[in-house]
XYZ file of C-alpha atoms in Angstrom:
605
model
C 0.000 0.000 0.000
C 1.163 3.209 -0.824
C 0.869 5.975 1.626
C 0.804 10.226 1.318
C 0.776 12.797 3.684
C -1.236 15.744 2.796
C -0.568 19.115 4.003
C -3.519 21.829 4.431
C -4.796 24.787 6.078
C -8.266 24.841 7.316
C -10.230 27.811 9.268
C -9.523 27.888 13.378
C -10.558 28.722 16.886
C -13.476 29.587 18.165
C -14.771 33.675 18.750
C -14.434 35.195 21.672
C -17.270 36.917 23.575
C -17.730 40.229 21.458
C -19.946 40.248 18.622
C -21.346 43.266 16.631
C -24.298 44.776 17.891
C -25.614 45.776 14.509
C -26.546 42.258 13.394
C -29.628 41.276 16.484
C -32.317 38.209 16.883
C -35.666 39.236 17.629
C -38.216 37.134 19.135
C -41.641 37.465 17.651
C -44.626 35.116 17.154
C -45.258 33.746 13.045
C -47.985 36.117 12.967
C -46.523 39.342 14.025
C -43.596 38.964 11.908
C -44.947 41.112 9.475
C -45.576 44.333 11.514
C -41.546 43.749 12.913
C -40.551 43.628 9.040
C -41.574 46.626 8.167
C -40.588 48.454 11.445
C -37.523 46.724 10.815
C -37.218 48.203 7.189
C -38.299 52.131 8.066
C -35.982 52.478 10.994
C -33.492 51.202 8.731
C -32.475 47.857 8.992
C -32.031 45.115 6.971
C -33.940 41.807 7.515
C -31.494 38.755 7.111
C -33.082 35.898 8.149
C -36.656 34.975 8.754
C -37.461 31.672 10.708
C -39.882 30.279 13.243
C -40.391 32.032 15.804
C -37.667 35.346 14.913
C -35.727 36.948 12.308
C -32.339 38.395 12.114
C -31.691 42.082 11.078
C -28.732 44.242 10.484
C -28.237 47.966 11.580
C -25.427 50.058 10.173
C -23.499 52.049 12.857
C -26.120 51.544 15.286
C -25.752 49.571 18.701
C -28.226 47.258 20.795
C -29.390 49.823 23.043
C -30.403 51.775 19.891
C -31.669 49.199 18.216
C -34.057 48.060 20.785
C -35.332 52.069 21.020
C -35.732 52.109 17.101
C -37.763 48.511 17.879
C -39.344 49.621 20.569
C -43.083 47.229 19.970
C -45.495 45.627 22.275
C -45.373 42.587 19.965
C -41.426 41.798 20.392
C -40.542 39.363 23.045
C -36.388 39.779 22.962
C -33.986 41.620 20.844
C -30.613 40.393 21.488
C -27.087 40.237 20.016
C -26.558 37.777 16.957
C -23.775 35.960 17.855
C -21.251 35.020 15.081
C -20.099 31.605 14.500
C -16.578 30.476 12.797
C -15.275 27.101 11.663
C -13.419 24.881 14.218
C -10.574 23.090 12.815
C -6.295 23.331 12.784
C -3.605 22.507 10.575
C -3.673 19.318 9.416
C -1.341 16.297 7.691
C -2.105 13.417 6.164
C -1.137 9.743 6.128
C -2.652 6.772 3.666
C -3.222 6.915 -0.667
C -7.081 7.217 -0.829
C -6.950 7.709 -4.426
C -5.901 3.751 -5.268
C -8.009 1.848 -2.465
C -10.069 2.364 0.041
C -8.941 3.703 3.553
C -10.027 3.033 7.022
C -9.029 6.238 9.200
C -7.654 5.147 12.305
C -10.824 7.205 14.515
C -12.706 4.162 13.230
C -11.147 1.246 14.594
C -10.725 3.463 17.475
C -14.278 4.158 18.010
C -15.697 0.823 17.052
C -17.981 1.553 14.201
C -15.721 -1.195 12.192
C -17.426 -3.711 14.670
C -21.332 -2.283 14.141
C -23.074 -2.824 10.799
C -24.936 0.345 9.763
C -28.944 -0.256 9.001
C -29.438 2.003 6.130
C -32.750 1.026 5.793
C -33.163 2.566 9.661
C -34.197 5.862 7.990
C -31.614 7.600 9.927
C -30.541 10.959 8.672
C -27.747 13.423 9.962
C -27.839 17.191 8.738
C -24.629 18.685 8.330
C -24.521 22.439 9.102
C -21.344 23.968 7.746
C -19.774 25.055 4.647
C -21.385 23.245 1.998
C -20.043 19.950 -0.042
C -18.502 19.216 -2.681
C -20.671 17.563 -5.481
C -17.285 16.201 -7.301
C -16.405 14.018 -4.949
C -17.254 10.410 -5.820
C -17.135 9.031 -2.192
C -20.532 9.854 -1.030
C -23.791 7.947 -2.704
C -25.502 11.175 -3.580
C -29.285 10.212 -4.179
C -29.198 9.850 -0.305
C -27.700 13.700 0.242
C -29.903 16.688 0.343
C -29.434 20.179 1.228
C -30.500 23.563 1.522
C -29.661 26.790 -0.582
C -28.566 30.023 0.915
C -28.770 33.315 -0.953
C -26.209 34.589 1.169
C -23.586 31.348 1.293
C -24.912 29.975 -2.313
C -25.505 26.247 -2.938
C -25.453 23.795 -0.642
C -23.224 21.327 -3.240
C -20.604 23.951 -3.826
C -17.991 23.864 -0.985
C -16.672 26.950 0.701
C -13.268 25.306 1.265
C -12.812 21.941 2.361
C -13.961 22.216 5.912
C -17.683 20.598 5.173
C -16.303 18.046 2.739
C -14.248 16.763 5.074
C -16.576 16.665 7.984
C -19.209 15.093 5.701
C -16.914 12.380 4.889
C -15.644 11.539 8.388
C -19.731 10.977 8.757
C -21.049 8.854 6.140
C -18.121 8.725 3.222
C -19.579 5.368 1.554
C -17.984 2.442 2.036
C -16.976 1.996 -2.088
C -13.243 0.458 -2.323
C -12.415 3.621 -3.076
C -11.003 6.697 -0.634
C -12.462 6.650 2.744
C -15.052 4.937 4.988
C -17.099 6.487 7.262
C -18.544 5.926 10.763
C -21.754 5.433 9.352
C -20.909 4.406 5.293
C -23.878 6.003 3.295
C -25.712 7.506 5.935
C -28.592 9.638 4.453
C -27.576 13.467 5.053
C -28.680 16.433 5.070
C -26.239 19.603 4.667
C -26.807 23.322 5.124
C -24.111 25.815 4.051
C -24.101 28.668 6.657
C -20.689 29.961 6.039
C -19.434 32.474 3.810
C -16.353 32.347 1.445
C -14.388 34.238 5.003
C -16.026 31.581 6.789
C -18.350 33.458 9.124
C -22.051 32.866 10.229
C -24.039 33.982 13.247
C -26.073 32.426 16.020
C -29.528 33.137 14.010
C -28.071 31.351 11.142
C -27.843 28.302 13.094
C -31.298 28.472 14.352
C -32.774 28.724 11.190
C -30.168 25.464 10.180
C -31.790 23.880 13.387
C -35.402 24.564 12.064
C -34.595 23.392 8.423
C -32.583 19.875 9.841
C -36.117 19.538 11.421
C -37.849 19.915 8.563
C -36.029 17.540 6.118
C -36.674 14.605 8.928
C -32.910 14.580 10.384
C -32.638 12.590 13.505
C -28.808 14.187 14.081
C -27.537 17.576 13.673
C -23.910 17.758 13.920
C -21.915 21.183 13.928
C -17.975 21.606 14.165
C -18.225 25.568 14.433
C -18.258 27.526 17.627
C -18.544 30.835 19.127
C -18.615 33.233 22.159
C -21.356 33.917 23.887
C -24.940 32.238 24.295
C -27.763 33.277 22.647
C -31.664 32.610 23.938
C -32.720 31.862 20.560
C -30.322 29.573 18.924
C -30.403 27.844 22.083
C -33.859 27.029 21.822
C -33.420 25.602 18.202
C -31.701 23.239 19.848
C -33.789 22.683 22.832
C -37.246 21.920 20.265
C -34.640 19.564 18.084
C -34.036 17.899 20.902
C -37.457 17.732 22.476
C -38.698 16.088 19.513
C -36.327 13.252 19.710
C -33.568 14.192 18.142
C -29.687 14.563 18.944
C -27.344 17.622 18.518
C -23.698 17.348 18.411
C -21.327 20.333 18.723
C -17.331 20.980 18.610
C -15.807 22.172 22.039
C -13.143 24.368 20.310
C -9.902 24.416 19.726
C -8.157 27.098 21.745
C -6.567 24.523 24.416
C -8.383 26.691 27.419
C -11.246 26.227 29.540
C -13.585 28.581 28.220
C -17.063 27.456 26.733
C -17.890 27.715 23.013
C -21.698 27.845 22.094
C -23.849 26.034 20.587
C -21.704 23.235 22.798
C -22.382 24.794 25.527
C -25.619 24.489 25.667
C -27.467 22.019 28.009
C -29.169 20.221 25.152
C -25.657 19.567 22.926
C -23.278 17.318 22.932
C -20.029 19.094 23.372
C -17.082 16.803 21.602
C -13.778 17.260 22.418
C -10.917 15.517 20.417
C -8.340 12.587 21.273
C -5.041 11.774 18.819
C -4.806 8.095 17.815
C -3.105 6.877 21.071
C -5.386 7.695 23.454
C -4.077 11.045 24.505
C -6.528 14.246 24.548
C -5.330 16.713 21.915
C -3.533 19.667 23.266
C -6.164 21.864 21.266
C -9.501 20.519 22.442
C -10.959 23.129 25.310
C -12.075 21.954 28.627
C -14.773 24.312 29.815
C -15.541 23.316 33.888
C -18.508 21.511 34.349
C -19.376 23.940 37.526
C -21.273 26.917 37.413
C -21.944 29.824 40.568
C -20.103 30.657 43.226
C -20.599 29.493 46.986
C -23.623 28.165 47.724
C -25.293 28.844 44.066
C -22.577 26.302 42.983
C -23.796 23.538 40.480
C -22.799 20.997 38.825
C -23.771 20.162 35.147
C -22.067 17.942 33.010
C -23.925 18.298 29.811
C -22.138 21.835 29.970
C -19.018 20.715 29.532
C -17.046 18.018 27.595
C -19.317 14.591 27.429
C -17.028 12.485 25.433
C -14.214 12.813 22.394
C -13.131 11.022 19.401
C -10.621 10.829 17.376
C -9.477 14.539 16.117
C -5.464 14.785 15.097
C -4.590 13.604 11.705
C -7.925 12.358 10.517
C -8.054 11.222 6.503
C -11.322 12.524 5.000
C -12.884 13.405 1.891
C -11.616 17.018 0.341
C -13.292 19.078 -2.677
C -11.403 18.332 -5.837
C -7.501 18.726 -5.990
C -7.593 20.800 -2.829
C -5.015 18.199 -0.882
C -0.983 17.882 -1.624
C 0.066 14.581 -1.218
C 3.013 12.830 -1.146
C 3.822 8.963 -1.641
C 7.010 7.246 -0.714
C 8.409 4.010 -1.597
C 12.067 2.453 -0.686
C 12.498 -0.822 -2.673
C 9.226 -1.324 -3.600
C 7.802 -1.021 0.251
C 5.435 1.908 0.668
C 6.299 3.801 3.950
C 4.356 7.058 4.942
C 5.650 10.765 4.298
C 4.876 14.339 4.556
C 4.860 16.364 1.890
C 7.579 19.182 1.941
C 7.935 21.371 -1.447
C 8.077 20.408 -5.307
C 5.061 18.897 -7.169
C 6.622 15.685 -9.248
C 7.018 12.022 -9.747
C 10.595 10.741 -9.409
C 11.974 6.914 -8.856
C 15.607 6.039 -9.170
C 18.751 4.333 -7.126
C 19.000 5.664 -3.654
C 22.208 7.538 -2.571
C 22.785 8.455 1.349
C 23.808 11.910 1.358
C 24.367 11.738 5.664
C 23.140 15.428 6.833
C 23.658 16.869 3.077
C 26.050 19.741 4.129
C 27.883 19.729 1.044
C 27.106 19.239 -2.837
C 28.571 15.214 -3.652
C 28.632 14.204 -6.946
C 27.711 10.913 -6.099
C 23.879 11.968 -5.810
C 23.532 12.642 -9.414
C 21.007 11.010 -11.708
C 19.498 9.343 -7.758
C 17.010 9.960 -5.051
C 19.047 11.867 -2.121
C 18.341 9.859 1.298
C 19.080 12.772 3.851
C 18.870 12.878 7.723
C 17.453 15.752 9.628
C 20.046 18.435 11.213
C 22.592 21.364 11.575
C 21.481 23.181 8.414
C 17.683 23.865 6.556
C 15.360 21.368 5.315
C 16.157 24.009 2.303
C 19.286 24.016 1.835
C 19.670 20.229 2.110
C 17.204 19.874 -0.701
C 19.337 22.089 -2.343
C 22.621 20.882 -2.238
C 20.714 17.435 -3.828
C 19.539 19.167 -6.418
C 22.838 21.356 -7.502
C 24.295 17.507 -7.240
C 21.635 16.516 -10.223
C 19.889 14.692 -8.110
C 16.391 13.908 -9.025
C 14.408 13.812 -5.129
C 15.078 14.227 -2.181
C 13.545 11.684 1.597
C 14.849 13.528 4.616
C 14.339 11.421 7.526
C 13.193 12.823 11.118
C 16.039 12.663 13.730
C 13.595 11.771 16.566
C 10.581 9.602 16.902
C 7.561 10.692 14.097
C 6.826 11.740 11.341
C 9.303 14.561 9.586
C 6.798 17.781 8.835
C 8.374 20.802 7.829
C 8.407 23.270 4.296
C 11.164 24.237 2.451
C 10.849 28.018 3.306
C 9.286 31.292 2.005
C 12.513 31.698 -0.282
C 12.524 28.280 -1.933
C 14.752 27.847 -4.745
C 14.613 24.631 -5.433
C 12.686 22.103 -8.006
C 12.867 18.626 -7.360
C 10.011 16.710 -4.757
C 11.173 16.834 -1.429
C 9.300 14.688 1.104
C 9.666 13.837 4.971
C 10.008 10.688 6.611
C 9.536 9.042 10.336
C 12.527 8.688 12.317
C 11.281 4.229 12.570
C 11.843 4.142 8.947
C 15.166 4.942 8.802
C 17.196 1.833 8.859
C 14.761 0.663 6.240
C 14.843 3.520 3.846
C 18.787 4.585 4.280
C 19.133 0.540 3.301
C 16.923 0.204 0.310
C 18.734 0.258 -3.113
C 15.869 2.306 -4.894
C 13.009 4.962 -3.753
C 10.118 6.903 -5.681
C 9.054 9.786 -4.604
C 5.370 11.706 -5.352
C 4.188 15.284 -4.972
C 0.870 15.502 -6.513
C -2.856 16.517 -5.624
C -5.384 15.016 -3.951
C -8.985 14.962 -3.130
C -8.274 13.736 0.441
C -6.510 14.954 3.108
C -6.253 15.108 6.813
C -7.110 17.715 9.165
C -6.978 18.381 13.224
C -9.656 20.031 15.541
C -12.117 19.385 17.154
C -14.192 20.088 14.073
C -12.777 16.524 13.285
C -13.800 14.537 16.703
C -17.559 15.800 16.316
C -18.518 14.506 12.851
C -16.728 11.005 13.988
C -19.112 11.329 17.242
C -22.234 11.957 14.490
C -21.359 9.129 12.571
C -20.948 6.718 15.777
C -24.200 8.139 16.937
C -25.812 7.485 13.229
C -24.276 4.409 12.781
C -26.100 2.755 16.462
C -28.658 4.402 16.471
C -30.112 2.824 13.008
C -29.607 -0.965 14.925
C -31.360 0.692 17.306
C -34.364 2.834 15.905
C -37.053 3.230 18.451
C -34.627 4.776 20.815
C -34.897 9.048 21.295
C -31.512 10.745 20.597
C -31.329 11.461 24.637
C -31.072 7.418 25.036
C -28.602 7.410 22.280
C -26.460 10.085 24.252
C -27.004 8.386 27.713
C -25.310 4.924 26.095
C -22.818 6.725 24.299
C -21.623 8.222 27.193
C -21.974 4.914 29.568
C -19.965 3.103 27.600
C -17.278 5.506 26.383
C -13.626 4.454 27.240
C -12.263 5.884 30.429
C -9.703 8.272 29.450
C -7.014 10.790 31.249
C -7.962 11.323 35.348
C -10.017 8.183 36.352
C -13.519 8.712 35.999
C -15.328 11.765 34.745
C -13.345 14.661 33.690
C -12.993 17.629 31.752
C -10.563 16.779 29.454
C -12.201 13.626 27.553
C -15.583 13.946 29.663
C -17.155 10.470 30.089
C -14.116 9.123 27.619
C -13.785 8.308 23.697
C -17.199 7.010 22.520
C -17.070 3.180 21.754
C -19.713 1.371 19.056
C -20.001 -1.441 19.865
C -19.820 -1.053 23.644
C -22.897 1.178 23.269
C -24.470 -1.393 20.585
C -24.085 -4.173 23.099
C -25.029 -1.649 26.147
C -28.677 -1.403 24.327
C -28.922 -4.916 23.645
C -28.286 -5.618 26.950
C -30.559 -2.861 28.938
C -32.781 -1.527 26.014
C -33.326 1.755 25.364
C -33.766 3.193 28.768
C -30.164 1.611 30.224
C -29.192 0.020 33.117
C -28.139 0.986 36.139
C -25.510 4.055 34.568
C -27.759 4.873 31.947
C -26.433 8.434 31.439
C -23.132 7.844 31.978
C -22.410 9.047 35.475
C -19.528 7.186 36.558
C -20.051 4.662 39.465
C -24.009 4.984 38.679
C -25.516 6.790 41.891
C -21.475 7.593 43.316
C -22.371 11.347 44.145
C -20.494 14.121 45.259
C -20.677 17.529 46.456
C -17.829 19.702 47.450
C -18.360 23.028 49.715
C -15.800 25.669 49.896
C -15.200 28.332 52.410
C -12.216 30.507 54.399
C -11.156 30.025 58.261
C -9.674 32.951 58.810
C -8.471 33.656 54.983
C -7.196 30.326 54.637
C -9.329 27.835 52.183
C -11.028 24.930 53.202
C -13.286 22.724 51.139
C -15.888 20.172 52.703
C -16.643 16.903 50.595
C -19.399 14.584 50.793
C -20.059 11.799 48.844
C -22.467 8.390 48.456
C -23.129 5.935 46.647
C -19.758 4.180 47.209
C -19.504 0.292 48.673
C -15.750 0.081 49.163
C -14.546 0.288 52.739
C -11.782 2.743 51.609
C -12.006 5.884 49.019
C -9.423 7.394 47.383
C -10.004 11.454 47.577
C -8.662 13.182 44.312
C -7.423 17.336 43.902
C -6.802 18.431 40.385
C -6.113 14.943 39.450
C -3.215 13.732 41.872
C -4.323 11.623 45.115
C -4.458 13.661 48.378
C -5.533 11.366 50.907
C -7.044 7.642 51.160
C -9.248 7.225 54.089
C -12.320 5.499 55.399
C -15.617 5.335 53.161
C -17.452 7.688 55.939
C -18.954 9.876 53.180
C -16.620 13.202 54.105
C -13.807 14.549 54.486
C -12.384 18.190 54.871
C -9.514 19.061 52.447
C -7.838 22.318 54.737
C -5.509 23.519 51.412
C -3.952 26.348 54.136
C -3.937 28.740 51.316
C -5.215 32.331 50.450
C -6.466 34.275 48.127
C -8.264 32.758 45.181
C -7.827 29.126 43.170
C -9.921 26.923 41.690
C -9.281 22.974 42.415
C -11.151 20.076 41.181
C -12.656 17.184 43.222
C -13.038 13.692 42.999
C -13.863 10.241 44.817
C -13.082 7.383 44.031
C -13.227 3.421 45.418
C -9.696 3.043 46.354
C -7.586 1.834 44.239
C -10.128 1.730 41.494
C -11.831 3.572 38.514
C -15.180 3.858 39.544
C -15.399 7.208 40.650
C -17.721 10.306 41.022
C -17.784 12.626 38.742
C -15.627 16.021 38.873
C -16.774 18.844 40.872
C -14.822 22.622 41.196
C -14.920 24.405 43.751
C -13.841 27.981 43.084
C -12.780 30.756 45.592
């Protein structure tokens, strides 16, 4: 098997809290919506969007306060700010050659959904809100995709960049023997192109998305896009979705921080954070606490913070046309994976080891240059191959992993120039012959959490349709009580209840039906509880912890993640941190020695 590594930009990060005042949502019953129109259109504004329930308008140069005294009528309900929404998703590489054979990506072995058979004839339908998909690309069965048009974002089968393409795929890419396979191969879909070419949208846009994936039957709506700030109405898009049965999925962002991106912060979405392909939580995916309040208003809600992840760091996935470099690398006829580097071309030929390539050496000419990593430029290495006529150039990492790296702003070279993992090495600096390929490609991979929430989609798609009579709220209670413990034992903020598992889930409904068993819902432990109360003895902190549910004679007590104290399963304990000031720690109980834990409670001062 050959394999490529595809290098791409996609659209990052999440918004933070501001958003412009001139674009509001206002709340008005179907029938009024006239009357708010036209008061809309003399003081004015510019209607945007009109949906159930509200419609969006813009107001040059004017902000909220003066927009609600220009709007000032008996029949509005709310005027508030229109929050914009932005793509989710990080650089990316790419591993695998999608354009001979079919590829598995490695998020689904890792989730399962190679082990569950999808029911197509189930009836199950996700709707993809995003930036539209491309109608080239022969890996989805199109008489089973629909969309909506936008006048503002344009057709719902022409992509705005490969963001939506490659979400799509990671959902329901068929399974063809050709490209990818997704979690749920053929899945019926639904897609709804909210972004522009910048790659912005607002909150009302995604209500009105909400209110058409209701309307073209979708049992799933899944979203990797975020923003700052809530908003009353988009939030109760989502609320009626999910009220009728259905199941809303949403990416957690990828800023690496605690704060909370919207819609996943809402109550009635599944926030998705993202794991890489060994387990390990992605040093993007955001961690919002699952507390809320202060002192005694202090709650704990974990469908406001990170329920479970999937995989999200180098995932393969469909791409619009041509819009992926890839490279392929092969050392005596054994395909070995690569990065590409600079130089579209096809080259094969005898290999000669160049060592570090410092100097030109005759020796390379008319052969492909095998280099290793150090003390000058990836550029200048390439380039001392090529003023030695040789034809490509492999440089080979100098640590563990893959080699990823460009030749430079300046580049003056021609010839392909690819990297290569530092476990190759003894193979490739021993082969007799290499080819090397720089070429494009309509897959690539990409990293974000944009990436984990489609894969969470497609799980959810793909057990749900062996499962049909089930509401999407069962669905998310057995993803999350069987997802794979990850990071601190038990619950926490990092992976949530862990990375989502198929066929765990698939078997967890066999066995309990749609209602569960005993941790339907995923609370670790079932009915282990804890609360945590925190308060200052003369300045210094002191937080009281009680607990139940537990049937060990010992429990292990647990502060940001490191054991403070083992004692007697008494159902307290006092934690005196003799400290001042303010802090926030997190809490956990656990049977000793064990997994089975409570979940994670803050306590902030």
């Amino acid at each position: 098997m050959k394999k490529l590594s595809i290098v791409a930009f996609s659209v990052l990060s999440a918004l933070s809290t501001q958003a412009l005042a001139e674009r509001v949502i206002v709340q008005v019953d179907n029938d009024k919506k006239g009357i708010i129109k036209a008061l809309v259109n003399k003081t004015g504004g510019q209607v945007n969007i009109d949906s159930n329930g509200f419609v969006a308008a813009t107001f040059d140069s004017k902000d909220l306060s003066s927009i609600k005294g220009l709007l000032n009528n008996p029949h509005i309900k709310l005027i508030e700010v229109d929050q914009p929404r932005k793509l989710l998703a990080q650089f990316n590489d790419d591993v695998g050659n999608p354009a001979t054979e079919q590829l598995t990506p490695y998020a689904v072995y890792q989730s399962q959904a190679d082990q569950v058979s999808f029911d197509a004839s189930a009836g199950m339908k996700v709707c993809v809100i995003d930036s539209g998909l491309d109608h080239t690309n022969q890996d989805f069965i199109w008489n089973r995709i629909t969309g909506d048009n936008d006048s503002g974002t344009g057709n719902w089968n022409d992509h705005g960049g490969p963001h939506g393409t490659h979400v799509a795929g990671t959902i329901g890419a068929a399974d063809n023997n050709m490209g990818v396979v997704g979690m749920a191969p053929g899945v019926d879909m639904h897609i709804i192109k909210v972004f522009n070419a910048e790659g912005w949208g607002y909150s009302s846009d995604l209500a009105h998305a909400a209110n058409l994936c209701a309307d073209a039957g979708s049992n799933i709506i899944s979203m990797s896009l975020g923003g700052g700030g809530a908003n009353s109405t988009e939030e109760n898009a989502f609320n009626d979705f999910v009220a009728n049965g259905g199941l809303v999925v949403a990416a957690a962002g990828n800023d690496g921080n605690n704060v909370r991106s919207y819609p996943a912060g809402y109550s009635s979405v599944v926030m998705v954070g993202a794991n890489d392909a060994d387990n390990n939580i992605a040093d993007f995916s955001q961690y919002p606490s699952c507390t809320t309040g202060r002192g005694k208003k202090q709650r704990t809600d974990e469908t406001i913070c990170v329920e479970v992840t999937a995989g999200g760091v180098d995932t393969l996935s469909t791409y619009p046309a041509d819009m992926a470099t890839s490279s392929s690398l092969s050392a005596d006829s054994v395909a070995y994976a690569s990065s590409a580097m600079e130089n579209s071309g096809s080259e094969s030929g005898s290999t000669y080891f160049m060592g570090t390539a410092e100097a030109i050496d005759a020796n390379a000419a008319g052969k492909v240059c095998i280099i290793d990593r150090g003390n000058i430029s990836f550029h200048d290495k390439v380039k001392n191959c090529e003023d030695s006529n040789g034809i490509a150039a492999v440089i080979i990492n100098n640590e563990a992993g893959m080699l990823y790296g460009t030749l430079g702003d300046t580049n003056a070279t021609t010839i392909p120039a690819v990297g290569a993992a530092f476990e190759d090495r003894a193979a490739i600096t021993s082969a007799s012959t290499a080819s090397v390929d720089i070429s494009t490609s309509d897959y690539g991979y990409m990293s974000g959490t944009s990436m984990a929430t489609p894969a969470v989609s497609g799980v959810a798609a793909l057990v749900w349709s062996n499962f049909p009579s089930c509401t999407g709220e069962e669905i998310r209670s057995a993803l999350k009580a069987t997802a794979q413990d990850s990071g601190a034992a038990g619950h926490d903020v990092n992976f949530g209840h862990g990375i989502v598992k198929a066929k765990a889930a698939s078997d967890y409904l066999t066995a309990n039906g749609c209602a569960g068993g005993d941790n339907g819902g995923g609370e670790p432990g079932g009915d282990f509880t804890l609360s945590a109360n925190g308060y200052k003895v003369k300045g210094s902190q002191r937080v009281d912890l009680t607990w139940a549910g537990s049937s060990a004679a010992n429990v292990d007590v647990y502060r940001d993640g490191s054991v403070i104290a083992t004692t007697s399963n008494n159902g307290s304990y006092t934690d005196n941190l003799n400290r001042k000031g303010g802090g926030s720690y997190d809490y956990q109980i656990c049977d000793a020695g064990t997994s089975t834990c409570t979940t994670t409670v803050t306590v902030n001062f």
